[in-house]
Amino acid sequence: RMSVVVKLDNDNYRLYTKGASEIILALCTGIQGKDGKIREFTKKAKAEMIQYIEKMATQGKRTLVMGFRDLGDKLDEKFQDEDLVEKDFVFSGLVGIEDPLRDEVKKAVELVMDQATCTEDEAKKALA
């Protein structure tokens, strides 16, 4: 994942993050609606998001989830510890990226499938 802290116009700080969908999704506790309001990210809503992610994976797309967390108006030493700060994100988006296939991809996928165990998500991407 990749995260960055930004100072907002109101002198508060916000941590933005993006990364592998299954990792960031697990760190999200809220979701921002179309109206901008933040609500609880329920198990049902997460399950629906996982369905979107799985659908994109079967289409050969790489997925990224984006989120943010407001940190208040002071940054102190606790924000140096990723485990303390990179949690309780508000889910703010999901994107599916279709990477162009390089010529050597088919051979590499065949090699990996013959020699290694891969995750279900990786298998769906490889088959797509």
mmCIF file of C-alpha atoms in Angstrom:
data_model
loop_
_atom_site.group_PDB
_atom_site.id
_atom_site.type_symbol
_atom_site.label_atom_id
_atom_site.label_comp_id
_atom_site.label_asym_id
_atom_site.label_seq_id
_atom_site.Cartn_x
_atom_site.Cartn_y
_atom_site.Cartn_z
ATOM 1 C CA ARG A 1 0.000 0.000 0.000
ATOM 2 C CA MET A 2 0.979 3.610 -0.352
ATOM 3 C CA SER A 3 -0.145 6.366 1.994
ATOM 4 C CA VAL A 4 0.399 10.086 2.247
ATOM 5 C CA VAL A 5 -0.551 12.705 4.848
ATOM 6 C CA VAL A 6 -1.984 15.956 3.517
ATOM 7 C CA LYS A 7 -2.700 19.183 5.390
ATOM 8 C CA LEU A 8 -6.237 20.318 4.591
ATOM 9 C CA ASP A 9 -7.504 23.884 4.223
ATOM 10 C CA ASN A 10 -8.947 23.739 7.751
ATOM 11 C CA ASP A 11 -5.446 23.013 9.180
ATOM 12 C CA ASN A 12 -6.357 19.400 9.922
ATOM 13 C CA TYR A 13 -4.440 16.463 8.523
ATOM 14 C CA ARG A 14 -5.801 13.610 6.446
ATOM 15 C CA LEU A 15 -4.096 10.334 5.589
ATOM 16 C CA TYR A 16 -4.908 9.038 2.106
ATOM 17 C CA THR A 17 -4.089 5.484 1.138
ATOM 18 C CA LYS A 18 -4.387 3.180 -1.838
ATOM 19 C CA GLY A 19 -3.391 -0.388 -2.324
ATOM 20 C CA ALA A 20 -4.361 -3.982 -2.962
ATOM 21 C CA SER A 21 -8.111 -4.213 -2.622
ATOM 22 C CA GLU A 22 -8.238 -7.064 -0.108
ATOM 23 C CA ILE A 23 -5.711 -5.374 2.204
ATOM 24 C CA ILE A 24 -7.168 -1.863 2.218
ATOM 25 C CA LEU A 25 -10.757 -3.124 2.299
ATOM 26 C CA ALA A 26 -9.980 -5.037 5.502
ATOM 27 C CA LEU A 27 -8.695 -1.795 7.079
ATOM 28 C CA CYS A 28 -11.854 0.196 6.260
ATOM 29 C CA THR A 29 -14.475 0.764 8.943
ATOM 30 C CA GLY A 30 -16.440 3.543 7.226
ATOM 31 C CA ILE A 31 -17.663 4.322 3.734
ATOM 32 C CA GLN A 32 -18.249 7.676 2.104
ATOM 33 C CA GLY A 33 -21.536 7.908 0.256
ATOM 34 C CA LYS A 34 -22.311 9.845 -2.908
ATOM 35 C CA ASP A 35 -23.629 12.619 -0.667
ATOM 36 C CA GLY A 36 -20.218 12.882 1.035
ATOM 37 C CA LYS A 37 -21.504 11.568 4.359
ATOM 38 C CA ILE A 38 -19.536 8.894 6.160
ATOM 39 C CA ARG A 39 -21.388 5.797 7.309
ATOM 40 C CA GLU A 40 -20.439 2.481 8.892
ATOM 41 C CA PHE A 41 -18.961 0.080 6.342
ATOM 42 C CA THR A 42 -21.211 -2.885 7.109
ATOM 43 C CA LYS A 43 -20.406 -6.530 6.445
ATOM 44 C CA LYS A 44 -23.105 -6.494 3.763
ATOM 45 C CA ALA A 45 -21.553 -3.488 2.003
ATOM 46 C CA LYS A 46 -18.089 -5.083 2.171
ATOM 47 C CA ALA A 47 -19.484 -8.326 0.734
ATOM 48 C CA GLU A 48 -20.971 -6.368 -2.179
ATOM 49 C CA MET A 49 -17.623 -4.668 -2.765
ATOM 50 C CA ILE A 50 -15.876 -8.042 -2.746
ATOM 51 C CA GLN A 51 -18.283 -9.199 -5.467
ATOM 52 C CA TYR A 52 -17.278 -6.193 -7.618
ATOM 53 C CA ILE A 53 -13.602 -6.958 -6.980
ATOM 54 C CA GLU A 54 -14.048 -10.630 -7.919
ATOM 55 C CA LYS A 55 -15.921 -9.684 -11.089
ATOM 56 C CA MET A 56 -13.086 -7.376 -12.129
ATOM 57 C CA ALA A 57 -10.544 -10.097 -11.353
ATOM 58 C CA THR A 58 -12.335 -12.511 -13.693
ATOM 59 C CA GLN A 59 -12.030 -9.826 -16.379
ATOM 60 C CA GLY A 60 -8.263 -9.712 -15.845
ATOM 61 C CA LYS A 61 -8.293 -6.378 -14.060
ATOM 62 C CA ARG A 62 -6.043 -5.394 -11.205
ATOM 63 C CA THR A 63 -8.015 -3.682 -8.453
ATOM 64 C CA LEU A 64 -7.049 -0.928 -6.055
ATOM 65 C CA VAL A 65 -9.031 0.409 -3.120
ATOM 66 C CA MET A 66 -8.654 3.962 -1.892
ATOM 67 C CA GLY A 67 -9.456 5.304 1.534
ATOM 68 C CA PHE A 68 -8.694 8.067 3.976
ATOM 69 C CA ARG A 69 -8.515 8.770 7.682
ATOM 70 C CA ASP A 70 -8.732 12.161 9.357
ATOM 71 C CA LEU A 71 -5.922 12.666 11.857
ATOM 72 C CA GLY A 72 -6.899 15.930 13.531
ATOM 73 C CA ASP A 73 -4.869 19.120 13.764
ATOM 74 C CA LYS A 74 -1.653 17.789 15.334
ATOM 75 C CA LEU A 75 0.755 15.144 14.154
ATOM 76 C CA ASP A 76 2.720 13.539 16.944
ATOM 77 C CA GLU A 77 5.103 10.613 17.333
ATOM 78 C CA LYS A 78 2.344 7.991 17.271
ATOM 79 C CA PHE A 79 1.850 8.754 13.590
ATOM 80 C CA GLN A 80 5.309 7.357 12.895
ATOM 81 C CA ASP A 81 3.973 3.858 13.622
ATOM 82 C CA GLU A 82 2.123 2.450 10.588
ATOM 83 C CA ASP A 83 0.152 -0.010 12.729
ATOM 84 C CA LEU A 84 -1.281 2.822 14.821
ATOM 85 C CA VAL A 85 -2.205 5.139 11.984
ATOM 86 C CA GLU A 86 -2.964 2.939 8.970
ATOM 87 C CA LYS A 87 -6.306 1.598 10.167
ATOM 88 C CA ASP A 88 -9.935 2.706 10.505
ATOM 89 C CA PHE A 89 -10.000 4.078 6.972
ATOM 90 C CA VAL A 90 -13.056 5.447 5.235
ATOM 91 C CA PHE A 91 -13.541 3.590 1.956
ATOM 92 C CA SER A 92 -13.678 6.152 -0.831
ATOM 93 C CA GLY A 93 -13.236 4.214 -4.043
ATOM 94 C CA LEU A 94 -12.448 1.116 -6.048
ATOM 95 C CA VAL A 95 -10.789 1.057 -9.448
ATOM 96 C CA GLY A 96 -10.111 -1.750 -11.869
ATOM 97 C CA ILE A 97 -7.037 -1.363 -14.029
ATOM 98 C CA GLU A 98 -6.645 -3.251 -17.262
ATOM 99 C CA ASP A 99 -2.944 -3.636 -17.855
ATOM 100 C CA PRO A 100 -1.863 -4.319 -21.427
ATOM 101 C CA LEU A 101 -0.541 -7.846 -21.801
ATOM 102 C CA ARG A 102 3.090 -8.211 -22.711
ATOM 103 C CA ASP A 103 4.168 -10.980 -25.056
ATOM 104 C CA GLU A 104 5.893 -12.974 -22.322
ATOM 105 C CA VAL A 105 2.858 -13.051 -19.998
ATOM 106 C CA LYS A 106 1.265 -16.263 -21.297
ATOM 107 C CA LYS A 107 4.494 -18.230 -20.875
ATOM 108 C CA ALA A 108 5.071 -16.745 -17.397
ATOM 109 C CA VAL A 109 1.536 -17.608 -16.255
ATOM 110 C CA GLU A 110 1.926 -21.176 -17.491
ATOM 111 C CA LEU A 111 5.226 -21.480 -15.631
ATOM 112 C CA VAL A 112 3.735 -20.116 -12.401
ATOM 113 C CA MET A 113 0.650 -22.318 -12.643
ATOM 114 C CA ASP A 114 2.899 -25.371 -13.061
ATOM 115 C CA GLN A 115 5.246 -24.544 -10.182
ATOM 116 C CA ALA A 116 3.448 -22.537 -7.531
ATOM 117 C CA THR A 117 0.303 -22.177 -5.532
ATOM 118 C CA CYS A 118 -1.483 -18.898 -6.053
ATOM 119 C CA THR A 119 -4.367 -17.138 -4.356
ATOM 120 C CA GLU A 120 -7.895 -17.444 -5.698
ATOM 121 C CA ASP A 121 -7.796 -13.814 -6.857
ATOM 122 C CA GLU A 122 -4.514 -14.387 -8.703
ATOM 123 C CA ALA A 123 -5.916 -17.518 -10.351
ATOM 124 C CA LYS A 124 -8.967 -15.602 -11.592
ATOM 125 C CA LYS A 125 -6.744 -12.886 -13.043
ATOM 126 C CA ALA A 126 -4.522 -15.463 -14.737
ATOM 127 C CA LEU A 127 -7.456 -17.268 -16.290
ATOM 128 C CA ALA A 128 -8.978 -14.025 -17.628
#
